[in-house]
Amino acid sequence: MKIGVYFCNCGTNISDKVDSGQVGQKIEGIENVSYFKTLELMCSEEGKEFLHNDLIGEKPDRVVFAACSPREHENTFMRILSGADMNPYLMQMVNIREQVAWVTEDKDKATAKAANFIKGAIKRVSFHKPLEKKSIEMSPDVLIIGAGPAGLKAALTIAETGRKVTLVEKRPVVGGQPVLYEDVFPNLECAPCMLEPMLNEILHGEHAENIEILTMSEVIDLSGFYGNFIAKIRKSPRFVDKEQCIGCGECIGVCPVAVKNEFNNGLDDRKAISLSFAGGLPNVPFIDMKACLRAKVAAPSAEVAATPAENEDCRLCDQSCPLGEGIIKFDDEEEVIEKHMGAIIVAVGASLYDAGLIPGLGYGKIPDVYTAFEFERLLSSSGPTGGELKTRSGSTPESIAIIHCVGSLDSNHKEYCSGICCQYAFKFNLMIEHKLHDARVHHLYKELVYPGKEEYLLYKRAKENPNASFTRYSSIDTIGINSEDGRVRVKNTESGKEALIADMVVLCPAMVPTKGSGKLGELLDTTNDMFGFFEELHGRLDSARSKVRGIYLAGTCQSPMNIQQAITQGMAAAGYVLAGLVEGKKLDVEPITAAVDEDRCAGCRICMTVCPYKAIGFDMEKQKASVNEVLCLGCGTCVAACPAGAMSSNHFTNDAIYAEIEGVLA
Amino acid sequence: MNEDNVNRDNVPGCCNTGLESESEPELKFKFESEFEPKIVGFLCNWCSYAGADKAGGSQKSYPPNVNVIKVMCSGRVDPQFVLKAYAAGADGVLILACHPGDCHYKEGNYRALQRHRMLLRMLNQLGIGSERCRFDYVSAGEGDRFVKILTEMVDTIRTLGPINRPGLNNIDEYSSEKRSENGYSIIGS
Ligand SMILES: Cc1cc2nc3c(=O)[nH]c(=O)nc-3n(C[C@H](O)[C@H](O)[C@H](O)COP(=O)(O)OP(=O)(O)OC[C@H]3O[C@@H](n4cnc5c(N)ncnc54)[C@H](O)[C@@H]3O)c2cc1C
């Protein structure tokens, strides 16, 4: 074996402290070292050219570069090797600048230390094996879970480049939470009008054919890895032909069954065949088979309000359809669809902290205590009251209390600020003023926040409402809500003041991970943060990436945020997808991974338990571990753990490290 | 223990102590009297190696006794590497990892910590002594911390003196005799 050693003076950065002549003498005679050459500045154009030509001329089997930190120029020298027709892994860099010359006062000591490092590298490099980057075909298609603002924007951005997107939404409509709002902060813009163009673009726009929307669907299984995921999606039957239905709603009027309407948070009823809400897209009704008279369920679901006798033969909806038979499809069935895709964007949104967990607030017991979501629906023209603000008993409220920070900033509940609640509370204030000119609005808050360039102005407007008051409380436990004489009393026990009399109370609870996101996370193998949100790869640098390669995050499933931020994060996730998964491009798989020696593997599976990436699989038939080279990131933890010595890590083999240890100590 | 009070400035060639090659036999004696610890440092690629570079970037000088071996993750440090280092002549071993929660590979540093705990017990049983193997955390930004830990380690080993290692390596007759005269414990005996 012929080993060549190149020594870089790095201008005077290295030569000031390390004497290349002496180093040359110290390594003289070491087995296999065929030459030692000193260059002034190896990374300069002349330096690189010299190396290129010299490697071609000398034809060494292995090369050692004593220069700066490999974090600086390892890639540069690997490329030079490649350019000279050598395998780039057949070299070792020695860090004699950052870790020797710059940190050692005494010149002789520095020279000796540099020689030790170089001896280690010489010993090590002879164990280097040529490694090849493998490349694997990738599917350019993308799966997006959740069709709220974040998921929709991501889908649109990707579809605009001509790429195929499957958008899985568990509800019968797309648009996420904001389609249920009347107006959105900060400018009190009409929410449906704001979202409509984007929804239209998704459903009927120029790139709509690239987006397959699966409503009433959920991902139930996922296997594979970046570039090649396979997802199983369960699509519940809608019982209405989505392609042919014109959304006239004739069928809905004739349906005899009424059930609680979940789109209005149960504040009113809907029919067994129903549109989600007026204007919901796609504008196609669905049949809730649990409620439909045709359902052969013995006990009708508890939510069924009025239950005419079960009737297998009821076809009222079908008969009323102006398009005739076949639009209503009673025989529609659940489907499990399998999709192959390269990347996944999770955008399943968030929900609200359960206000029932703070019993003093009376939520669930006092009828006119609402969550912010419920109040949004009361304000909405597509909501249960058509946008009229009324108490449950039907009267117009004279006074409304808005409790901020419910379960937020509180070590007994959620120790964070969701950041958006103050904004929508100010929005509510202005909408109440707009709808009921004289109604009083009482804000009770722990902290008020209005960061950003528009939020303070919104606060100012809310503050300028002559009927508004703002009172601070220190702990949610000091707030007691009771009902008396048909009105609600809000008592702040610490203020010593009279209880507030309100006709409605709106609670603004912390934003929390949506139900089922834990289960989805398990399925995707992503991690959760301390609050249960999908955990990002890095809070500052990579908040749109999960810790699983190829799975990206967007919107409130990652952290509480407003629509603007959710949309931006949707685009960020799309950006990652488009940059990484390029049509026709293969996935480069780094060769520095673990590898199993099957002859030695005893099948104990310890490696599987220590692998942080689930990169080790188990071949049941052979009873041997196997490494997935795409998922393996080459940390080597399994190698150190294997009791049989059956695991090795490419480029960091035991032999190479032992040799380096001997070399530096020689 | 070792005659550390000798004024080094007066000992010719002492700067090479611990590092000199076979061709300089006349320095052997000075090597003994001027004990320069040999330490192997296993540094993870992402945090501690970068921390060492950071110390370099800010030109902080520190003792030259630590020979750095880079691994991708502290979780790669097989306890056998540590034993190998002692056998090959190291007087101490340093394992540096990312801080808890910061591991580039999520949890390799926790594995390294577990293995280190186990190793310490074994080192005591072997008579090497647990003080000779230190595990610590250095982030990519902590150049100062790197220098501090490294300097402490060198001081610790300097105070402990060389390992007595007959049977573990091919240390020459003279020095092993000399060491047992000095009353050092002998591994394996
Ligand atoms: C009361 C209230 C008022 C607000 N008002 C405003 C406002 O005025 N202006 C503003 O900027 N922001 C407002 N926000 C914040 C805004 O709602 C969020 O920023 C926005 O909804 C985030 O969008 P998203 O796409 O991340 O999630 P979402 O809008 O929650 O959408 C998530 C979608 O994923 C679907 N989904 C969930 N789980 C699954 C699953 N397992 N499989 C498939 N699909 C799933 C859901 O059905 C939903 O359609 C308000 C928030 C609240 C609570």
PDB file of N, CA and C in Angstrom, chain A residues 498-576:
ATOM      1  N   GLU A 498     -67.673  44.038  43.105  1.00  0.00           N
ATOM      2  CA  GLU A 498     -68.933  43.356  42.820  1.00  0.00           C
ATOM      3  C   GLU A 498     -68.718  42.385  41.656  1.00  0.00           C
ATOM      4  N   ALA A 499     -69.484  41.300  41.648  1.00  0.00           N
ATOM      5  CA  ALA A 499     -69.392  40.385  40.520  1.00  0.00           C
ATOM      6  C   ALA A 499     -69.903  41.084  39.263  1.00  0.00           C
ATOM      7  N   LEU A 500     -69.283  40.724  38.146  1.00  0.00           N
ATOM      8  CA  LEU A 500     -69.759  41.233  36.852  1.00  0.00           C
ATOM      9  C   LEU A 500     -71.026  40.483  36.479  1.00  0.00           C
ATOM     10  N   ILE A 501     -71.975  41.192  35.935  1.00  0.00           N
ATOM     11  CA  ILE A 501     -73.160  40.506  35.443  1.00  0.00           C
ATOM     12  C   ILE A 501     -73.021  40.417  33.923  1.00  0.00           C
ATOM     13  N   ALA A 502     -73.122  39.202  33.416  1.00  0.00           N
ATOM     14  CA  ALA A 502     -72.989  39.031  31.970  1.00  0.00           C
ATOM     15  C   ALA A 502     -74.103  38.123  31.476  1.00  0.00           C
ATOM     16  N   ASP A 503     -74.418  38.246  30.207  1.00  0.00           N
ATOM     17  CA  ASP A 503     -75.415  37.338  29.640  1.00  0.00           C
ATOM     18  C   ASP A 503     -74.737  36.202  28.892  1.00  0.00           C
ATOM     19  N   MET A 504     -73.517  36.456  28.541  1.00  0.00           N
ATOM     20  CA  MET A 504     -72.739  35.428  27.863  1.00  0.00           C
ATOM     21  C   MET A 504     -71.310  35.526  28.358  1.00  0.00           C
ATOM     22  N   VAL A 505     -70.664  34.379  28.468  1.00  0.00           N
ATOM     23  CA  VAL A 505     -69.238  34.382  28.805  1.00  0.00           C
ATOM     24  C   VAL A 505     -68.499  33.617  27.702  1.00  0.00           C
ATOM     25  N   VAL A 506     -67.429  34.205  27.222  1.00  0.00           N
ATOM     26  CA  VAL A 506     -66.625  33.538  26.193  1.00  0.00           C
ATOM     27  C   VAL A 506     -65.272  33.175  26.811  1.00  0.00           C
ATOM     28  N   LEU A 507     -64.939  31.893  26.759  1.00  0.00           N
ATOM     29  CA  LEU A 507     -63.661  31.442  27.300  1.00  0.00           C
ATOM     30  C   LEU A 507     -62.642  31.323  26.170  1.00  0.00           C
ATOM     31  N   CYS A 508     -61.438  31.812  26.410  1.00  0.00           N
ATOM     32  CA  CYS A 508     -60.369  31.716  25.408  1.00  0.00           C
ATOM     33  C   CYS A 508     -59.312  30.735  25.911  1.00  0.00           C
ATOM     34  N   PRO A 509     -59.503  29.447  25.680  1.00  0.00           N
ATOM     35  CA  PRO A 509     -58.583  28.451  26.236  1.00  0.00           C
ATOM     36  C   PRO A 509     -57.290  28.339  25.420  1.00  0.00           C
ATOM     37  N   ALA A 510     -56.277  27.817  26.089  1.00  0.00           N
ATOM     38  CA  ALA A 510     -55.000  27.569  25.415  1.00  0.00           C
ATOM     39  C   ALA A 510     -55.229  26.693  24.191  1.00  0.00           C
ATOM     40  N   MET A 511     -54.429  26.917  23.150  1.00  0.00           N
ATOM     41  CA  MET A 511     -54.458  26.016  22.002  1.00  0.00           C
ATOM     42  C   MET A 511     -53.664  24.766  22.373  1.00  0.00           C
ATOM     43  N   VAL A 512     -54.225  23.619  22.114  1.00  0.00           N
ATOM     44  CA  VAL A 512     -53.549  22.363  22.465  1.00  0.00           C
ATOM     45  C   VAL A 512     -53.536  21.430  21.254  1.00  0.00           C
ATOM     46  N   PRO A 513     -52.674  20.422  21.283  1.00  0.00           N
ATOM     47  CA  PRO A 513     -52.633  19.476  20.165  1.00  0.00           C
ATOM     48  C   PRO A 513     -54.016  18.866  19.920  1.00  0.00           C
ATOM     49  N   THR A 514     -54.349  18.668  18.687  1.00  0.00           N
ATOM     50  CA  THR A 514     -55.666  18.143  18.372  1.00  0.00           C
ATOM     51  C   THR A 514     -55.759  16.671  18.762  1.00  0.00           C
ATOM     52  N   LYS A 515     -56.959  16.281  19.113  1.00  0.00           N
ATOM     53  CA  LYS A 515     -57.199  14.886  19.509  1.00  0.00           C
ATOM     54  C   LYS A 515     -56.742  13.984  18.373  1.00  0.00           C
ATOM     55  N   GLY A 516     -56.139  12.909  18.697  1.00  0.00           N
ATOM     56  CA  GLY A 516     -55.730  11.991  17.636  1.00  0.00           C
ATOM     57  C   GLY A 516     -54.365  12.326  17.069  1.00  0.00           C
ATOM     58  N   SER A 517     -53.800  13.489  17.432  1.00  0.00           N
ATOM     59  CA  SER A 517     -52.487  13.793  16.846  1.00  0.00           C
ATOM     60  C   SER A 517     -51.416  12.903  17.483  1.00  0.00           C
ATOM     61  N   GLY A 518     -51.664  12.455  18.712  1.00  0.00           N
ATOM     62  CA  GLY A 518     -50.727  11.535  19.336  1.00  0.00           C
ATOM     63  C   GLY A 518     -50.673  10.218  18.585  1.00  0.00           C
ATOM     64  N   LYS A 519     -51.862   9.757  18.222  1.00  0.00           N
ATOM     65  CA  LYS A 519     -51.952   8.483  17.499  1.00  0.00           C
ATOM     66  C   LYS A 519     -51.311   8.612  16.116  1.00  0.00           C
ATOM     67  N   LEU A 520     -51.601   9.735  15.480  1.00  0.00           N
ATOM     68  CA  LEU A 520     -51.005   9.974  14.160  1.00  0.00           C
ATOM     69  C   LEU A 520     -49.482  10.022  14.278  1.00  0.00           C
ATOM     70  N   GLY A 521     -49.006  10.680  15.333  1.00  0.00           N
ATOM     71  CA  GLY A 521     -47.566  10.774  15.561  1.00  0.00           C
ATOM     72  C   GLY A 521     -46.924   9.406  15.717  1.00  0.00           C
ATOM     73  N   GLU A 522     -47.619   8.534  16.418  1.00  0.00           N
ATOM     74  CA  GLU A 522     -47.091   7.181  16.607  1.00  0.00           C
ATOM     75  C   GLU A 522     -46.969   6.456  15.274  1.00  0.00           C
ATOM     76  N   LEU A 523     -48.014   6.671  14.486  1.00  0.00           N
ATOM     77  CA  LEU A 523     -48.053   6.026  13.180  1.00  0.00           C
ATOM     78  C   LEU A 523     -46.932   6.533  12.269  1.00  0.00           C
ATOM     79  N   LEU A 524     -46.652   7.829  12.376  1.00  0.00           N
ATOM     80  CA  LEU A 524     -45.627   8.435  11.527  1.00  0.00           C
ATOM     81  C   LEU A 524     -44.240   8.298  12.152  1.00  0.00           C
ATOM     82  N   ASP A 525     -44.224   7.920  13.448  1.00  0.00           N
ATOM     83  CA  ASP A 525     -42.978   7.803  14.177  1.00  0.00           C
ATOM     84  C   ASP A 525     -42.312   9.149  14.425  1.00  0.00           C
ATOM     85  N   THR A 526     -43.104  10.202  14.413  1.00  0.00           N
ATOM     86  CA  THR A 526     -42.564  11.519  14.746  1.00  0.00           C
ATOM     87  C   THR A 526     -42.557  11.659  16.265  1.00  0.00           C
ATOM     88  N   THR A 527     -41.897  12.698  16.762  1.00  0.00           N
ATOM     89  CA  THR A 527     -41.852  12.902  18.211  1.00  0.00           C
ATOM     90  C   THR A 527     -42.751  14.076  18.593  1.00  0.00           C
ATOM     91  N   ASN A 528     -43.119  14.120  19.865  1.00  0.00           N
ATOM     92  CA  ASN A 528     -43.912  15.235  20.381  1.00  0.00           C
ATOM     93  C   ASN A 528     -43.036  16.104  21.258  1.00  0.00           C
ATOM     94  N   ASP A 529     -43.366  17.403  21.341  1.00  0.00           N
ATOM     95  CA  ASP A 529     -42.641  18.244  22.291  1.00  0.00           C
ATOM     96  C   ASP A 529     -43.277  18.098  23.671  1.00  0.00           C
ATOM     97  N   MET A 530     -42.800  18.837  24.644  1.00  0.00           N
ATOM     98  CA  MET A 530     -43.268  18.655  26.016  1.00  0.00           C
ATOM     99  C   MET A 530     -44.754  18.966  26.179  1.00  0.00           C
ATOM    100  N   PHE A 531     -45.335  19.665  25.211  1.00  0.00           N
ATOM    101  CA  PHE A 531     -46.756  19.975  25.316  1.00  0.00           C
ATOM    102  C   PHE A 531     -47.615  19.060  24.440  1.00  0.00           C
ATOM    103  N   GLY A 532     -46.976  18.170  23.726  1.00  0.00           N
ATOM    104  CA  GLY A 532     -47.725  17.240  22.883  1.00  0.00           C
ATOM    105  C   GLY A 532     -47.879  17.693  21.437  1.00  0.00           C
ATOM    106  N   PHE A 533     -47.364  18.868  21.094  1.00  0.00           N
ATOM    107  CA  PHE A 533     -47.398  19.279  19.686  1.00  0.00           C
ATOM    108  C   PHE A 533     -46.369  18.457  18.902  1.00  0.00           C
ATOM    109  N   PHE A 534     -46.560  18.363  17.599  1.00  0.00           N
ATOM    110  CA  PHE A 534     -45.562  17.696  16.766  1.00  0.00           C
ATOM    111  C   PHE A 534     -44.239  18.439  16.931  1.00  0.00           C
ATOM    112  N   GLU A 535     -43.195  17.695  17.213  1.00  0.00           N
ATOM    113  CA  GLU A 535     -41.927  18.342  17.516  1.00  0.00           C
ATOM    114  C   GLU A 535     -41.121  18.631  16.267  1.00  0.00           C
ATOM    115  N   GLU A 536     -40.620  19.844  16.205  1.00  0.00           N
ATOM    116  CA  GLU A 536     -39.829  20.278  15.068  1.00  0.00           C
ATOM    117  C   GLU A 536     -38.382  19.811  15.218  1.00  0.00           C
ATOM    118  N   LEU A 537     -37.671  19.794  14.098  1.00  0.00           N
ATOM    119  CA  LEU A 537     -36.266  19.374  14.140  1.00  0.00           C
ATOM    120  C   LEU A 537     -35.441  20.368  14.942  1.00  0.00           C
ATOM    121  N   HIS A 538     -35.703  21.642  14.722  1.00  0.00           N
ATOM    122  CA  HIS A 538     -35.020  22.682  15.495  1.00  0.00           C
ATOM    123  C   HIS A 538     -35.952  23.879  15.599  1.00  0.00           C
ATOM    124  N   GLY A 539     -36.109  24.378  16.821  1.00  0.00           N
ATOM    125  CA  GLY A 539     -37.082  25.447  17.069  1.00  0.00           C
ATOM    126  C   GLY A 539     -36.833  26.718  16.285  1.00  0.00           C
ATOM    127  N   ARG A 540     -35.577  27.059  16.049  1.00  0.00           N
ATOM    128  CA  ARG A 540     -35.295  28.293  15.301  1.00  0.00           C
ATOM    129  C   ARG A 540     -35.029  27.978  13.837  1.00  0.00           C
ATOM    130  N   LEU A 541     -34.211  26.948  13.589  1.00  0.00           N
ATOM    131  CA  LEU A 541     -33.687  26.767  12.235  1.00  0.00           C
ATOM    132  C   LEU A 541     -34.568  25.886  11.360  1.00  0.00           C
ATOM    133  N   ASP A 542     -35.314  24.992  11.980  1.00  0.00           N
ATOM    134  CA  ASP A 542     -36.010  23.985  11.188  1.00  0.00           C
ATOM    135  C   ASP A 542     -37.376  23.664  11.759  1.00  0.00           C
ATOM    136  N   SER A 543     -38.207  24.691  11.940  1.00  0.00           N
ATOM    137  CA  SER A 543     -39.483  24.425  12.605  1.00  0.00           C
ATOM    138  C   SER A 543     -40.482  23.760  11.655  1.00  0.00           C
ATOM    139  N   ALA A 544     -40.179  23.705  10.378  1.00  0.00           N
ATOM    140  CA  ALA A 544     -41.106  23.059   9.451  1.00  0.00           C
ATOM    141  C   ALA A 544     -40.695  21.614   9.144  1.00  0.00           C
ATOM    142  N   ARG A 545     -39.719  21.117   9.877  1.00  0.00           N
ATOM    143  CA  ARG A 545     -39.323  19.716   9.663  1.00  0.00           C
ATOM    144  C   ARG A 545     -39.493  18.942  10.944  1.00  0.00           C
ATOM    145  N   SER A 546     -39.979  17.732  10.838  1.00  0.00           N
ATOM    146  CA  SER A 546     -40.023  16.868  12.004  1.00  0.00           C
ATOM    147  C   SER A 546     -38.654  16.213  12.123  1.00  0.00           C
ATOM    148  N   LYS A 547     -38.501  15.381  13.145  1.00  0.00           N
ATOM    149  CA  LYS A 547     -37.218  14.691  13.279  1.00  0.00           C
ATOM    150  C   LYS A 547     -37.118  13.478  12.361  1.00  0.00           C
ATOM    151  N   VAL A 548     -38.204  13.158  11.686  1.00  0.00           N
ATOM    152  CA  VAL A 548     -38.148  12.041  10.749  1.00  0.00           C
ATOM    153  C   VAL A 548     -37.885  12.611   9.354  1.00  0.00           C
ATOM    154  N   ARG A 549     -36.882  12.082   8.728  1.00  0.00           N
ATOM    155  CA  ARG A 549     -36.523  12.577   7.408  1.00  0.00           C
ATOM    156  C   ARG A 549     -37.702  12.429   6.458  1.00  0.00           C
ATOM    157  N   GLY A 550     -38.028  13.506   5.746  1.00  0.00           N
ATOM    158  CA  GLY A 550     -39.101  13.419   4.760  1.00  0.00           C
ATOM    159  C   GLY A 550     -40.482  13.697   5.314  1.00  0.00           C
ATOM    160  N   ILE A 551     -40.592  13.950   6.623  1.00  0.00           N
ATOM    161  CA  ILE A 551     -41.891  14.324   7.181  1.00  0.00           C
ATOM    162  C   ILE A 551     -41.790  15.754   7.704  1.00  0.00           C
ATOM    163  N   TYR A 552     -42.627  16.620   7.133  1.00  0.00           N
ATOM    164  CA  TYR A 552     -42.544  18.046   7.436  1.00  0.00           C
ATOM    165  C   TYR A 552     -43.783  18.481   8.218  1.00  0.00           C
ATOM    166  N   LEU A 553     -43.692  19.629   8.876  1.00  0.00           N
ATOM    167  CA  LEU A 553     -44.770  20.097   9.732  1.00  0.00           C
ATOM    168  C   LEU A 553     -45.218  21.481   9.292  1.00  0.00           C
ATOM    169  N   ALA A 554     -46.513  21.718   9.372  1.00  0.00           N
ATOM    170  CA  ALA A 554     -46.995  23.054   9.035  1.00  0.00           C
ATOM    171  C   ALA A 554     -48.219  23.381   9.868  1.00  0.00           C
ATOM    172  N   GLY A 555     -48.298  24.603  10.333  1.00  0.00           N
ATOM    173  CA  GLY A 555     -49.478  25.104  11.024  1.00  0.00           C
ATOM    174  C   GLY A 555     -49.515  24.772  12.494  1.00  0.00           C
ATOM    175  N   THR A 556     -50.720  24.872  13.060  1.00  0.00           N
ATOM    176  CA  THR A 556     -50.868  24.794  14.511  1.00  0.00           C
ATOM    177  C   THR A 556     -50.613  23.403  15.079  1.00  0.00           C
ATOM    178  N   CYS A 557     -50.402  22.415  14.246  1.00  0.00           N
ATOM    179  CA  CYS A 557     -50.029  21.116  14.815  1.00  0.00           C
ATOM    180  C   CYS A 557     -48.612  21.180  15.382  1.00  0.00           C
ATOM    181  N   GLN A 558     -47.843  22.160  14.946  1.00  0.00           N
ATOM    182  CA  GLN A 558     -46.462  22.286  15.437  1.00  0.00           C
ATOM    183  C   GLN A 558     -46.387  23.235  16.637  1.00  0.00           C
ATOM    184  N   SER A 559     -47.220  24.267  16.612  1.00  0.00           N
ATOM    185  CA  SER A 559     -47.207  25.259  17.694  1.00  0.00           C
ATOM    186  C   SER A 559     -48.403  26.182  17.482  1.00  0.00           C
ATOM    187  N   PRO A 560     -48.944  26.785  18.542  1.00  0.00           N
ATOM    188  CA  PRO A 560     -50.018  27.741  18.308  1.00  0.00           C
ATOM    189  C   PRO A 560     -49.536  28.857  17.382  1.00  0.00           C
ATOM    190  N   MET A 561     -50.361  29.260  16.460  1.00  0.00           N
ATOM    191  CA  MET A 561     -49.974  30.352  15.557  1.00  0.00           C
ATOM    192  C   MET A 561     -51.214  30.873  14.854  1.00  0.00           C
ATOM    193  N   ASN A 562     -51.074  31.997  14.187  1.00  0.00           N
ATOM    194  CA  ASN A 562     -52.214  32.544  13.450  1.00  0.00           C
ATOM    195  C   ASN A 562     -52.192  32.061  12.004  1.00  0.00           C
ATOM    196  N   ILE A 563     -53.179  32.515  11.248  1.00  0.00           N
ATOM    197  CA  ILE A 563     -53.324  32.012   9.878  1.00  0.00           C
ATOM    198  C   ILE A 563     -52.118  32.399   9.022  1.00  0.00           C
ATOM    199  N   GLN A 564     -51.663  33.626   9.210  1.00  0.00           N
ATOM    200  CA  GLN A 564     -50.522  34.076   8.412  1.00  0.00           C
ATOM    201  C   GLN A 564     -49.323  33.143   8.619  1.00  0.00           C
ATOM    202  N   GLN A 565     -49.080  32.831   9.873  1.00  0.00           N
ATOM    203  CA  GLN A 565     -47.920  31.975  10.171  1.00  0.00           C
ATOM    204  C   GLN A 565     -48.143  30.553   9.658  1.00  0.00           C
ATOM    205  N   ALA A 566     -49.393  30.080   9.757  1.00  0.00           N
ATOM    206  CA  ALA A 566     -49.695  28.720   9.287  1.00  0.00           C
ATOM    207  C   ALA A 566     -49.475  28.621   7.784  1.00  0.00           C
ATOM    208  N   ILE A 567     -49.910  29.657   7.070  1.00  0.00           N
ATOM    209  CA  ILE A 567     -49.732  29.680   5.619  1.00  0.00           C
ATOM    210  C   ILE A 567     -48.246  29.727   5.271  1.00  0.00           C
ATOM    211  N   THR A 568     -47.527  30.557   5.981  1.00  0.00           N
ATOM    212  CA  THR A 568     -46.088  30.682   5.712  1.00  0.00           C
ATOM    213  C   THR A 568     -45.372  29.368   5.978  1.00  0.00           C
ATOM    214  N   GLN A 569     -45.763  28.709   7.063  1.00  0.00           N
ATOM    215  CA  GLN A 569     -45.115  27.438   7.372  1.00  0.00           C
ATOM    216  C   GLN A 569     -45.495  26.365   6.347  1.00  0.00           C
ATOM    217  N   GLY A 570     -46.732  26.452   5.833  1.00  0.00           N
ATOM    218  CA  GLY A 570     -47.144  25.543   4.760  1.00  0.00           C
ATOM    219  C   GLY A 570     -46.223  25.700   3.559  1.00  0.00           C
ATOM    220  N   MET A 571     -45.910  26.959   3.244  1.00  0.00           N
ATOM    221  CA  MET A 571     -45.009  27.198   2.111  1.00  0.00           C
ATOM    222  C   MET A 571     -43.600  26.727   2.417  1.00  0.00           C
ATOM    223  N   ALA A 572     -43.189  26.908   3.667  1.00  0.00           N
ATOM    224  CA  ALA A 572     -41.841  26.454   4.046  1.00  0.00           C
ATOM    225  C   ALA A 572     -41.735  24.942   3.875  1.00  0.00           C
ATOM    226  N   ALA A 573     -42.774  24.234   4.330  1.00  0.00           N
ATOM    227  CA  ALA A 573     -42.766  22.776   4.207  1.00  0.00           C
ATOM    228  C   ALA A 573     -42.734  22.390   2.732  1.00  0.00           C
ATOM    229  N   ALA A 574     -43.531  23.103   1.929  1.00  0.00           N
ATOM    230  CA  ALA A 574     -43.541  22.823   0.486  1.00  0.00           C
ATOM    231  C   ALA A 574     -42.146  23.074  -0.092  1.00  0.00           C
ATOM    232  N   GLY A 575     -41.494  24.118   0.404  1.00  0.00           N
ATOM    233  CA  GLY A 575     -40.146  24.437  -0.071  1.00  0.00           C
ATOM    234  C   GLY A 575     -39.171  23.296   0.190  1.00  0.00           C
ATOM    235  N   TYR A 576     -39.247  22.752   1.380  1.00  0.00           N
ATOM    236  CA  TYR A 576     -38.384  21.605   1.709  1.00  0.00           C
ATOM    237  C   TYR A 576     -38.657  20.450   0.750  1.00  0.00           C
TER     238      TYR A 576
END
